[in-house]
Short mmCIF file of C-alpha atoms and ligand atoms in Angstrom, two decimals:
data_model
loop_
_atom_site.label_atom_id
_atom_site.label_comp_id
_atom_site.label_asym_id
_atom_site.label_seq_id
_atom_site.Cartn_x
_atom_site.Cartn_y
_atom_site.Cartn_z
CA MET M 1 -0.01 -0.02 -0.01
CA LYS M 2 3.01 2.32 0.42
CA ALA M 3 3.55 2.24 -3.34
CA LEU M 4 -0.07 3.24 -3.90
CA GLU M 5 0.24 6.15 -1.38
CA LYS M 6 3.31 7.36 -3.19
CA LYS M 7 1.47 7.30 -6.49
CA ILE M 8 -1.56 9.16 -5.13
CA ARG M 9 0.46 11.83 -3.41
CA GLY M 10 2.87 12.12 -6.37
CA LYS M 11 -0.04 12.28 -8.87
CA SER M 12 1.39 9.41 -10.87
CA ALA M 13 -1.62 7.12 -10.02
CA LEU M 14 -3.86 6.26 -12.97
CA ILE M 15 -7.46 6.89 -12.04
CA THR M 16 -10.35 4.92 -13.51
CA ILE M 17 -13.85 6.28 -13.22
CA ILE M 18 -16.68 3.91 -14.08
CA GLY M 19 -19.85 5.86 -15.02
CA LEU M 20 -19.43 9.16 -16.85
CA GLY M 21 -22.74 10.82 -16.08
CA TYR M 22 -23.67 13.97 -14.22
CA VAL M 23 -21.34 13.13 -11.35
CA GLY M 24 -18.62 10.92 -12.87
CA LEU M 25 -17.72 13.20 -15.78
CA PRO M 26 -17.16 16.45 -13.77
CA LEU M 27 -15.19 14.35 -11.29
CA ALA M 28 -13.07 12.90 -14.09
CA GLY M 29 -12.52 16.39 -15.51
CA LEU M 30 -11.43 17.86 -12.16
CA LEU M 31 -9.09 14.97 -11.30
CA ALA M 32 -7.51 15.26 -14.79
CA LYS M 33 -7.13 19.05 -14.36
CA SER M 34 -5.44 18.49 -10.98
CA GLY M 35 -2.77 16.52 -12.70
CA TYR M 36 -3.78 12.89 -12.72
CA ARG M 37 -4.17 10.71 -15.73
CA VAL M 38 -7.79 9.70 -15.88
CA LEU M 39 -9.42 6.79 -17.75
CA GLY M 40 -13.24 7.15 -17.79
CA ALA M 41 -15.40 4.19 -18.72
CA ASP M 42 -19.03 4.14 -19.70
CA ILE M 43 -21.23 1.60 -21.46
CA LYS M 44 -22.74 4.33 -23.65
CA GLU M 45 -20.77 4.60 -26.83
CA GLU M 46 -22.15 8.02 -27.71
CA ILE M 47 -21.04 9.56 -24.36
CA VAL M 48 -17.58 8.15 -24.79
CA GLN M 49 -17.28 9.54 -28.32
CA GLU M 50 -18.33 12.97 -27.31
CA ILE M 51 -15.93 13.06 -24.37
CA ASN M 52 -13.06 11.92 -26.64
CA ARG M 53 -13.93 14.74 -29.01
CA GLY M 54 -13.49 17.10 -26.02
CA ARG M 55 -17.22 17.83 -25.76
CA SER M 56 -19.49 17.42 -22.81
CA PRO M 57 -22.60 15.26 -23.40
CA ILE M 58 -24.38 17.04 -20.55
CA ASN M 59 -25.25 20.72 -20.11
CA GLU M 60 -22.95 21.59 -17.21
CA PRO M 61 -21.48 25.10 -17.09
CA GLY M 62 -17.69 25.08 -17.59
CA LEU M 63 -17.51 21.42 -18.43
CA ASN M 64 -16.93 21.76 -22.17
CA ARG M 65 -13.97 24.04 -21.56
CA LEU M 66 -12.54 21.77 -18.88
CA LEU M 67 -12.87 18.67 -21.10
CA LYS M 68 -11.18 20.45 -24.01
CA GLU M 69 -8.30 21.46 -21.76
CA VAL M 70 -7.72 18.01 -20.26
CA ARG M 71 -8.16 16.23 -23.61
CA ARG M 72 -5.57 18.62 -25.10
CA ALA M 73 -3.20 17.83 -22.20
CA LYS M 74 -3.81 14.12 -22.85
CA ARG M 75 -4.85 13.54 -19.25
CA LEU M 76 -8.35 12.24 -19.90
CA ARG M 77 -9.56 9.43 -22.16
CA ALA M 78 -12.89 7.69 -22.30
CA THR M 79 -13.54 4.08 -23.26
CA THR M 80 -16.40 1.57 -23.38
CA GLU M 81 -14.06 -1.15 -22.24
CA THR M 82 -14.90 -1.03 -18.56
CA GLU M 83 -13.02 -4.11 -17.53
CA LYS M 84 -9.79 -3.07 -19.22
CA ALA M 85 -10.12 0.35 -17.67
CA ALA M 86 -10.57 -1.26 -14.22
CA GLU M 87 -7.52 -3.44 -14.79
CA LYS M 88 -5.37 -0.41 -15.53
CA GLY M 89 -6.41 1.93 -12.73
CA ASP M 90 -4.52 2.29 -9.45
CA VAL M 91 -7.60 4.02 -8.06
CA ILE M 92 -11.07 2.96 -9.29
CA PHE M 93 -14.17 5.08 -8.75
CA VAL M 94 -17.71 3.62 -9.36
CA VAL M 95 -20.24 6.42 -10.10
CA VAL M 96 -23.07 4.63 -11.85
CA GLN M 97 -26.76 5.33 -11.45
CA THR M 98 -28.73 3.78 -8.53
CA PRO M 99 -32.43 4.41 -9.34
CA ILE M 100 -35.54 2.93 -7.84
CA ASP M 101 -37.79 0.42 -9.72
CA LYS M 102 -41.48 0.79 -10.47
CA ASP M 103 -42.37 -0.40 -6.94
CA ARG M 104 -40.00 2.25 -5.56
CA ARG M 105 -37.45 -0.29 -4.36
CA PRO M 106 -33.72 0.28 -4.91
CA ASP M 107 -32.58 -0.89 -8.38
CA LEU M 108 -28.94 -1.78 -7.85
CA GLN M 109 -28.41 -3.59 -11.17
CA ALA M 110 -25.95 -1.07 -12.62
CA PHE M 111 -24.15 -0.74 -9.26
CA ARG M 112 -23.73 -4.52 -8.97
CA ALA M 113 -22.66 -4.93 -12.58
CA ALA M 114 -19.98 -2.21 -12.28
CA TRP M 115 -18.57 -3.58 -9.04
CA ARG M 116 -18.67 -7.17 -10.41
CA THR M 117 -16.50 -5.94 -13.28
CA VAL M 118 -14.07 -4.40 -10.81
CA ALA M 119 -14.00 -7.51 -8.58
CA LYS M 120 -13.30 -9.71 -11.58
CA THR M 121 -10.02 -7.78 -12.14
CA ARG M 122 -8.86 -8.75 -8.57
CA PRO M 123 -7.74 -5.23 -7.67
CA ARG M 124 -5.01 -6.13 -5.23
CA GLY M 125 -3.15 -3.11 -3.79
CA LYS M 126 -5.59 -0.61 -5.19
CA LEU M 127 -7.87 2.02 -3.74
CA LEU M 128 -11.58 1.58 -4.63
CA ILE M 129 -14.07 4.39 -4.05
CA GLY M 130 -17.84 4.23 -4.36
CA GLU M 131 -19.67 7.48 -5.08
CA SER M 132 -23.07 6.15 -6.14
CA THR M 133 -25.80 6.79 -3.60
CA VAL M 134 -26.77 3.44 -2.00
CA PRO M 135 -28.94 1.98 0.74
CA PRO M 136 -27.06 1.91 4.08
CA GLY M 137 -24.82 -1.17 4.26
CA ALA M 138 -24.61 -1.75 0.49
CA MET M 139 -20.86 -1.13 0.21
CA ARG M 140 -20.17 -3.83 2.80
CA SER M 141 -22.92 -6.34 1.88
CA ILE M 142 -22.41 -6.06 -1.88
CA VAL M 143 -18.89 -4.73 -2.64
CA VAL M 144 -16.90 -6.27 0.18
CA ARG M 145 -18.66 -9.60 -0.37
CA MET M 146 -18.06 -9.60 -4.14
CA LEU M 147 -14.34 -9.00 -3.61
CA ALA M 148 -14.24 -11.69 -0.84
CA GLU M 149 -15.59 -14.12 -3.47
CA GLU M 150 -12.45 -13.30 -5.47
CA GLY M 151 -10.34 -14.10 -2.42
CA LEU M 152 -9.61 -10.44 -1.45
CA GLU M 153 -10.02 -9.01 1.98
CA ALA M 154 -11.05 -5.37 2.33
CA GLY M 155 -8.44 -3.19 4.14
CA ARG M 156 -5.83 -5.83 3.82
CA ASP M 157 -5.62 -6.67 0.04
CA TYR M 158 -7.22 -3.47 -1.15
CA LEU M 159 -8.50 -0.16 0.27
CA LEU M 160 -12.19 0.67 0.10
CA ALA M 161 -13.90 4.01 0.73
CA TYR M 162 -17.31 5.49 0.12
CA SER M 163 -17.71 9.21 -0.52
CA PRO M 164 -21.17 10.56 -1.42
CA GLU M 165 -21.39 13.38 -3.94
CA ARG M 166 -23.16 16.55 -2.86
CA ALA M 167 -22.73 18.66 -5.93
CA ILE M 168 -25.81 19.85 -7.75
CA PRO M 169 -26.13 19.71 -11.57
CA THR M 170 -25.50 23.21 -13.14
CA ARG M 171 -22.98 23.97 -10.29
CA ALA M 172 -21.21 20.62 -10.19
CA LEU M 173 -17.70 21.81 -10.92
CA ALA M 174 -17.74 24.65 -8.39
CA GLU M 175 -19.48 22.61 -5.70
CA MET M 176 -17.22 19.53 -6.12
CA GLN M 177 -14.34 21.81 -5.19
CA ALA M 178 -16.08 23.98 -2.59
CA ASN M 179 -18.31 21.61 -0.65
CA GLU M 180 -17.15 19.87 2.47
CA ARG M 181 -16.73 16.16 1.80
CA ILE M 182 -17.52 13.03 3.79
CA VAL M 183 -15.17 10.06 3.25
CA GLY M 184 -16.10 6.70 4.91
CA GLY M 185 -13.49 3.96 4.90
CA VAL M 186 -13.63 0.25 5.53
CA ASN M 187 -10.70 1.00 7.81
CA GLU M 188 -8.78 4.22 8.78
CA ARG M 189 -6.16 3.74 6.14
CA SER M 190 -8.77 3.58 3.39
CA ALA M 191 -10.40 6.77 4.58
CA GLU M 192 -7.07 8.50 4.81
CA MET M 193 -5.97 7.51 1.30
CA ALA M 194 -9.30 8.56 -0.25
CA ALA M 195 -9.16 11.83 1.69
CA ALA M 196 -5.59 12.42 0.36
CA LEU M 197 -6.92 11.97 -3.16
CA TYR M 198 -9.95 14.16 -2.76
CA SER M 199 -7.83 16.87 -1.22
CA GLN M 200 -6.29 17.39 -4.69
CA ILE M 201 -9.65 18.74 -5.95
CA CYS M 202 -11.55 19.68 -2.83
CA ARG M 203 -10.62 23.00 -1.22
CA SER M 204 -12.85 22.41 1.74
CA ARG M 205 -12.81 20.28 4.88
CA ILE M 206 -12.84 16.51 4.36
CA TRP M 207 -14.46 14.52 7.19
CA LYS M 208 -13.29 10.94 7.71
CA THR M 209 -15.72 8.31 9.05
CA ASP M 210 -16.71 4.69 8.43
CA LEU M 211 -18.55 3.26 5.39
CA GLU M 212 -21.97 2.97 6.91
CA THR M 213 -22.05 6.47 8.42
CA ALA M 214 -20.97 8.00 5.09
CA GLU M 215 -23.75 6.02 3.28
CA ILE M 216 -26.42 7.16 5.66
CA VAL M 217 -25.25 10.83 5.71
CA LYS M 218 -25.93 11.10 1.97
CA LEU M 219 -29.47 9.71 2.38
CA VAL M 220 -30.23 11.88 5.38
CA GLU M 221 -29.18 15.06 3.54
CA ASN M 222 -31.48 14.43 0.54
CA THR M 223 -34.30 13.13 2.64
CA TYR M 224 -34.14 16.28 4.81
CA ARG M 225 -34.52 18.39 1.63
CA ASP M 226 -37.47 16.25 0.48
CA VAL M 227 -39.20 16.67 3.85
CA ASN M 228 -38.49 20.42 3.84
CA ILE M 229 -39.96 20.80 0.32
CA ALA M 230 -43.02 18.69 1.30
CA PHE M 231 -43.59 21.07 4.24
CA SER M 232 -43.29 23.98 1.91
CA ASN M 233 -45.76 22.41 -0.57
CA GLU M 234 -48.26 21.76 2.18
CA ILE M 235 -48.05 25.37 3.30
CA ALA M 236 -48.57 26.36 -0.36
CA LEU M 237 -51.72 24.24 -0.60
CA LEU M 238 -53.00 25.86 2.62
CA CYS M 239 -52.16 29.35 1.40
CA GLU M 240 -54.12 28.77 -1.75
CA LYS M 241 -57.18 27.91 0.37
CA LEU M 242 -56.73 30.89 2.67
CA GLY M 243 -55.96 33.43 -0.05
CA VAL M 244 -52.49 34.18 1.22
CA ASP M 245 -49.37 34.37 -0.97
CA VAL M 246 -46.99 31.59 -0.02
CA SER M 247 -43.99 33.34 -1.53
CA THR M 248 -44.43 36.33 0.78
CA ALA M 249 -45.23 34.17 3.78
CA LEU M 250 -42.20 31.87 3.38
CA GLU M 251 -39.89 34.78 2.61
CA LEU M 252 -40.92 36.45 5.84
CA ALA M 253 -40.79 33.15 7.79
CA ASN M 254 -37.24 32.68 6.55
CA ARG M 255 -36.31 36.04 8.05
CA HIS M 256 -36.30 34.14 11.40
CA PRO M 257 -32.73 33.33 12.23
CA ARG M 258 -33.38 29.63 12.67
CA VAL M 259 -35.86 28.96 9.90
CA ASN M 260 -34.94 27.88 6.39
CA ILE M 261 -37.88 26.62 4.33
CA LEU M 262 -37.25 25.65 0.71
CA LYS M 263 -39.54 26.75 -2.15
CA PRO M 264 -42.77 24.94 -3.08
CA GLY M 265 -43.09 23.72 -6.62
CA PRO M 266 -44.75 21.36 -9.11
CA GLY M 267 -43.14 18.26 -7.59
CA VAL M 268 -39.63 17.06 -6.88
CA GLY M 269 -37.45 15.76 -9.78
CA GLY M 270 -33.91 14.84 -10.67
CA HIS M 271 -32.07 11.64 -10.14
CA CYS M 272 -31.62 12.00 -6.36
CA ILE M 273 -34.21 13.66 -4.12
CA PRO M 274 -37.28 11.68 -5.36
CA LYS M 275 -35.53 8.34 -4.95
CA ASP M 276 -33.06 8.77 -2.05
CA PRO M 277 -35.80 8.79 0.59
CA HIS M 278 -37.03 5.51 -0.83
CA LEU M 279 -33.57 4.00 -0.22
CA LEU M 280 -34.01 4.92 3.41
CA LEU M 281 -37.62 3.83 3.58
CA ASP M 282 -36.73 0.46 2.09
CA SER M 283 -33.89 -0.24 4.53
CA ALA M 284 -36.08 0.87 7.45
CA ARG M 285 -38.81 -1.48 6.24
CA LYS M 286 -36.36 -4.33 6.11
CA ALA M 287 -35.32 -3.45 9.64
CA GLY M 288 -38.96 -3.56 10.85
CA LEU M 289 -39.35 0.22 11.17
CA GLU M 290 -41.93 2.47 9.56
CA LEU M 291 -40.63 6.03 8.86
CA LYS M 292 -43.97 7.85 8.88
CA LEU M 293 -42.74 11.48 8.36
CA ILE M 294 -40.52 10.58 5.49
CA SER M 295 -43.20 8.48 3.84
CA ALA M 296 -45.81 11.26 4.20
CA ALA M 297 -43.37 13.77 2.77
CA ARG M 298 -42.93 11.63 -0.32
CA GLU M 299 -46.69 11.34 -0.71
CA VAL M 300 -47.10 15.14 -0.54
CA ASN M 301 -44.38 15.75 -3.17
CA GLU M 302 -45.62 12.99 -5.38
CA SER M 303 -49.12 14.55 -5.35
CA MET M 304 -47.99 17.98 -6.58
CA PRO M 305 -48.09 17.22 -10.38
CA GLU M 306 -51.73 16.32 -10.08
CA HIS M 307 -52.31 19.54 -8.16
CA VAL M 308 -50.75 21.47 -10.97
CA VAL M 309 -53.14 19.77 -13.48
CA GLU M 310 -56.03 20.94 -11.19
CA LEU M 311 -54.65 24.51 -11.27
CA ILE M 312 -54.57 24.31 -15.07
CA LYS M 313 -58.18 23.06 -15.25
CA ARG M 314 -59.25 25.75 -12.81
CA GLY M 315 -57.51 28.49 -14.88
CA LEU M 316 -59.06 27.25 -18.11
CA LYS M 317 -62.52 27.15 -16.52
CA GLU M 318 -62.10 30.76 -15.48
CA ILE M 319 -61.55 31.71 -19.13
CA ASP M 320 -64.38 29.42 -20.31
CA LYS M 321 -62.20 26.84 -21.89
CA THR M 322 -61.82 23.10 -21.34
CA PRO M 323 -58.60 21.15 -21.45
CA GLU M 324 -60.03 19.29 -24.46
CA GLU M 325 -60.29 22.40 -26.65
CA ALA M 326 -57.57 24.65 -25.22
CA ARG M 327 -54.09 25.06 -26.58
CA ILE M 328 -51.83 24.37 -23.66
CA SER M 329 -48.08 25.08 -23.63
CA ILE M 330 -45.81 23.48 -21.14
CA MET M 331 -42.81 25.64 -20.50
CA GLY M 332 -39.90 23.63 -19.07
CA ILE M 333 -39.51 19.89 -19.20
CA ALA M 334 -36.32 19.75 -17.05
CA TYR M 335 -36.82 19.04 -13.36
CA LYS M 336 -35.38 22.50 -12.52
CA GLY M 337 -33.99 25.64 -14.08
CA ASN M 338 -31.05 25.76 -16.49
CA THR M 339 -30.39 22.03 -16.67
CA ASP M 340 -31.00 19.46 -19.42
CA ASP M 341 -31.79 16.78 -16.73
CA ALA M 342 -35.36 15.60 -17.12
CA ARG M 343 -35.07 12.52 -14.95
CA ASN M 344 -38.10 12.10 -12.64
CA SER M 345 -39.23 15.55 -13.79
CA PRO M 346 -42.81 16.46 -12.60
CA ALA M 347 -43.31 17.57 -16.18
CA GLU M 348 -43.62 13.91 -17.20
CA LEU M 349 -46.74 13.27 -15.09
CA ILE M 350 -48.25 16.62 -15.94
CA VAL M 351 -47.74 16.25 -19.70
CA LYS M 352 -49.08 12.65 -19.62
CA SER M 353 -52.10 13.60 -17.61
CA LEU M 354 -52.89 16.52 -19.98
CA MET M 355 -52.29 14.43 -23.07
CA SER M 356 -55.13 12.09 -22.03
CA ARG M 357 -57.44 15.13 -22.19
CA SER M 358 -56.04 17.64 -24.60
CA SER M 359 -54.98 17.11 -28.21
CA ASN M 360 -53.48 20.63 -28.57
CA LEU M 361 -50.57 20.36 -26.23
CA ILE M 362 -47.11 21.63 -26.95
CA SER M 363 -43.97 21.53 -24.75
CA HIS M 364 -40.94 23.72 -24.82
CA ASP M 365 -37.54 23.47 -23.24
CA PRO M 366 -34.31 25.14 -24.30
CA TYR M 367 -32.02 22.33 -23.06
CA VAL M 368 -33.99 19.02 -22.83
CA THR M 369 -34.57 16.82 -25.86
CA GLN M 370 -37.26 14.62 -24.28
CA ASP M 371 -40.92 15.47 -24.91
CA PHE M 372 -42.78 12.88 -22.82
CA GLY M 373 -45.11 12.39 -25.75
CA ALA M 374 -46.35 15.95 -26.44
CA ARG M 375 -45.42 17.97 -29.54
CA PHE M 376 -42.09 19.56 -28.68
CA THR M 377 -40.47 22.84 -29.78
CA ARG M 378 -37.28 24.67 -28.92
CA ASP M 379 -38.71 27.83 -30.31
CA ILE M 380 -40.14 29.84 -27.46
CA GLU M 381 -42.25 32.00 -29.82
CA GLU M 382 -43.89 28.95 -31.29
CA ALA M 383 -44.75 27.71 -27.78
CA VAL M 384 -46.24 31.06 -26.67
CA LYS M 385 -48.09 31.87 -29.97
CA GLY M 386 -51.83 31.35 -29.67
CA ALA M 387 -51.62 29.57 -26.31
CA ASP M 388 -54.78 29.65 -24.13
CA CYS M 389 -52.75 28.40 -21.21
CA LEU M 390 -48.99 28.78 -20.51
CA VAL M 391 -47.74 26.53 -17.75
CA PHE M 392 -44.28 27.32 -16.32
CA LEU M 393 -42.80 24.18 -14.79
CA ALA M 394 -39.00 24.88 -14.78
CA ASP M 395 -37.42 28.13 -13.69
CA HIS M 396 -35.08 28.48 -16.66
CA ASP M 397 -33.52 31.98 -16.91
CA VAL M 398 -34.94 32.32 -20.44
CA TYR M 399 -38.45 32.32 -18.93
CA ARG M 400 -37.56 34.74 -16.22
CA ASP M 401 -36.67 37.21 -19.03
CA LEU M 402 -40.03 36.98 -20.73
CA ASP M 403 -41.98 40.23 -20.79
CA PRO M 404 -45.73 39.82 -20.16
CA ARG M 405 -46.41 42.86 -22.43
CA MET M 406 -44.72 41.17 -25.33
CA MET M 407 -46.29 37.82 -24.52
CA LYS M 408 -49.70 39.35 -24.56
CA GLU M 409 -49.48 40.11 -28.25
CA LYS M 410 -48.74 36.49 -29.04
CA LEU M 411 -50.95 34.67 -26.57
CA GLY M 412 -54.56 33.60 -27.24
CA LYS M 413 -57.25 35.90 -25.91
CA PRO M 414 -58.26 35.35 -23.23
CA CYS M 415 -55.52 33.27 -21.67
CA VAL M 416 -54.17 32.09 -18.42
CA VAL M 417 -50.61 31.75 -17.12
CA VAL M 418 -49.94 29.05 -14.48
CA ASP M 419 -46.66 29.81 -12.69
CA THR M 420 -45.68 26.74 -10.58
CA ARG M 421 -42.24 28.22 -9.65
CA ARG M 422 -43.37 31.72 -8.84
CA ILE M 423 -40.91 33.27 -11.22
CA PHE M 424 -43.14 36.18 -12.29
CA ASN M 425 -44.53 39.26 -10.53
CA PRO M 426 -48.27 38.59 -10.73
CA ARG M 427 -49.00 42.31 -11.05
CA LEU M 428 -47.33 42.57 -14.44
CA PHE M 429 -49.76 39.98 -15.86
CA GLU M 430 -52.71 41.46 -14.11
CA GLU M 431 -51.91 44.83 -15.60
CA GLU M 432 -52.05 43.22 -19.07
CA ARG M 433 -55.31 41.57 -18.14
CA ILE M 434 -53.74 38.14 -18.38
CA ARG M 435 -55.21 35.72 -15.79
CA TYR M 436 -52.30 34.65 -13.56
CA ILE M 437 -52.37 31.65 -11.26
CA GLY M 438 -49.34 31.18 -9.02
CA LEU M 439 -48.84 28.00 -7.08
CA GLY M 440 -49.55 28.74 -3.39
CA ARG M 441 -51.46 32.01 -3.98
N1 NAD K 501 -26.97 13.74 -10.51
C1 NAD K 501 -26.65 14.26 -9.37
O1 NAD K 501 -26.78 15.39 -9.19
C2 NAD K 501 -26.15 13.43 -8.20
C3 NAD K 501 -25.75 14.08 -7.10
C4 NAD K 501 -25.22 13.35 -5.98
C5 NAD K 501 -25.17 11.96 -6.11
N2 NAD K 501 -25.58 11.37 -7.20
C6 NAD K 501 -25.49 9.89 -7.23
O2 NAD K 501 -24.41 9.56 -8.13
C7 NAD K 501 -24.71 8.36 -8.88
C8 NAD K 501 -24.56 8.72 -10.33
O3 NAD K 501 -25.50 9.68 -10.70
P1 NAD K 501 -25.50 10.43 -12.10
O4 NAD K 501 -26.53 11.43 -12.05
O5 NAD K 501 -24.13 10.72 -12.45
O6 NAD K 501 -26.01 9.16 -13.07
P2 NAD K 501 -25.95 9.16 -14.62
O7 NAD K 501 -27.01 8.23 -15.03
O8 NAD K 501 -25.91 10.52 -15.17
O9 NAD K 501 -24.56 8.42 -14.94
C9 NAD K 501 -24.26 7.09 -14.73
C10 NAD K 501 -23.45 6.61 -15.80
O10 NAD K 501 -23.01 5.33 -15.56
C11 NAD K 501 -23.00 4.56 -16.74
N3 NAD K 501 -22.93 3.09 -16.40
C12 NAD K 501 -23.89 2.35 -15.86
N4 NAD K 501 -23.48 1.10 -15.68
C13 NAD K 501 -22.19 1.08 -16.10
C14 NAD K 501 -21.18 0.08 -16.13
N5 NAD K 501 -21.46 -1.17 -15.68
N6 NAD K 501 -20.03 0.37 -16.63
C15 NAD K 501 -19.77 1.63 -17.06
N7 NAD K 501 -20.63 2.61 -17.05
C16 NAD K 501 -21.87 2.35 -16.59
C17 NAD K 501 -24.29 4.97 -17.43
O11 NAD K 501 -24.20 4.66 -18.85
C18 NAD K 501 -24.26 6.49 -17.17
O12 NAD K 501 -23.71 7.23 -18.15
C19 NAD K 501 -26.03 7.96 -8.45
O13 NAD K 501 -26.02 7.00 -7.51
C20 NAD K 501 -26.72 9.21 -7.90
O14 NAD K 501 -27.74 8.91 -6.98
C21 NAD K 501 -26.06 12.05 -8.28
#
């Protein structure tokens, strides 16, 4: 292990990263920029080709430039040959997706497959790091066991650490360097070596702990956010009934020094927050414990898309239209502003629910290529033109810049705007006699 330490500290270690998605690719770019040679592996041919052309397959600010730079310096290469990449690496990261299945149970197929590939290469003397979000205990019960089947003992024959990723898409590069990091090791030496490596890209404090604590910390963080958003959504539903504006109410409540309530919205999307609480719920269930609060929070957040459909129907009724006859434009397919990530986006349920009623539905997004079945355009004017109902689902900056006066000329008359992110000042629409419905108002 001394030789490995020397290589890590001297930056001569070859780093293999398995899974070049929203987390793996920025990580690969940053490690390459810091001076390591990085070999990225992904089963998707098109991703690998794009990266080797020095282009980012995802919309992540700064990533294109970074990839160009590290490709030019010959410090990053991508391949579809995962096993060969694992054989070569001194340090191997696994950063593959860990979704939930249709019954909301953890789907660890990709995670198992990636680690099986690593185990088959018998990584003696190497440092292995998991970054995929997993149910508590998975690193030990899956990874340590797989390697034991190959005759290797964790901590003795190889080092093993788990370090959850906290960076958010659209700010991944900045946050991977600025956020404090948790590193859990199968033993102290593993945590120390992984921390030594992360310290090359992370400018903030690195906390060392054990595998299981690091696993649960990640799930606690995202579940906390899910519960916070559910609370906010419930208050929004109440405010609608009471005729109070939730935006003002929460802004003022957050002036309290010990209150920090997140924003309500059309539902919670992305790869992480909608599924991470289910990883906790599943492991609690297996341990014979029912997590009532977390389960209720999920229910509230999962009910929000249907509530948005109700707001749309209400708005259309007010202008004497039905969903069947109205031209409805969905603005924003991504799960949040300025990203091309549409995984678990509330837009999917909303579009599908409206499609069963309306034949004149169009969706717009400047970044996303998915349409969830509705007619899709990237042309904002086409989306706005003649619309009876404009529904804003993602808070992309291009929407914030829309001027209600200009929109009025293009919109159908009468028309209704449903603002589920509260990005607009209602008064500006009301002055133009455009019916405005804000979530939580
Ligand atoms: N997206 C986020 O913002 C975020 C933040 C924190 C943590 N996480 C966690 O990080 C993990 C990765 O998330 P992501 O968003 O980067 O996922 P992603 O789907 O964008 O990327 C995963 C990549 O792994 C590849 N892959 C799957 N199996 C493979 C295999 N056997 N060999 C090689 N490549 C393989 C896929 O083709 C894909 O490109 C997940 O566990 C997620 O929960 C994600």
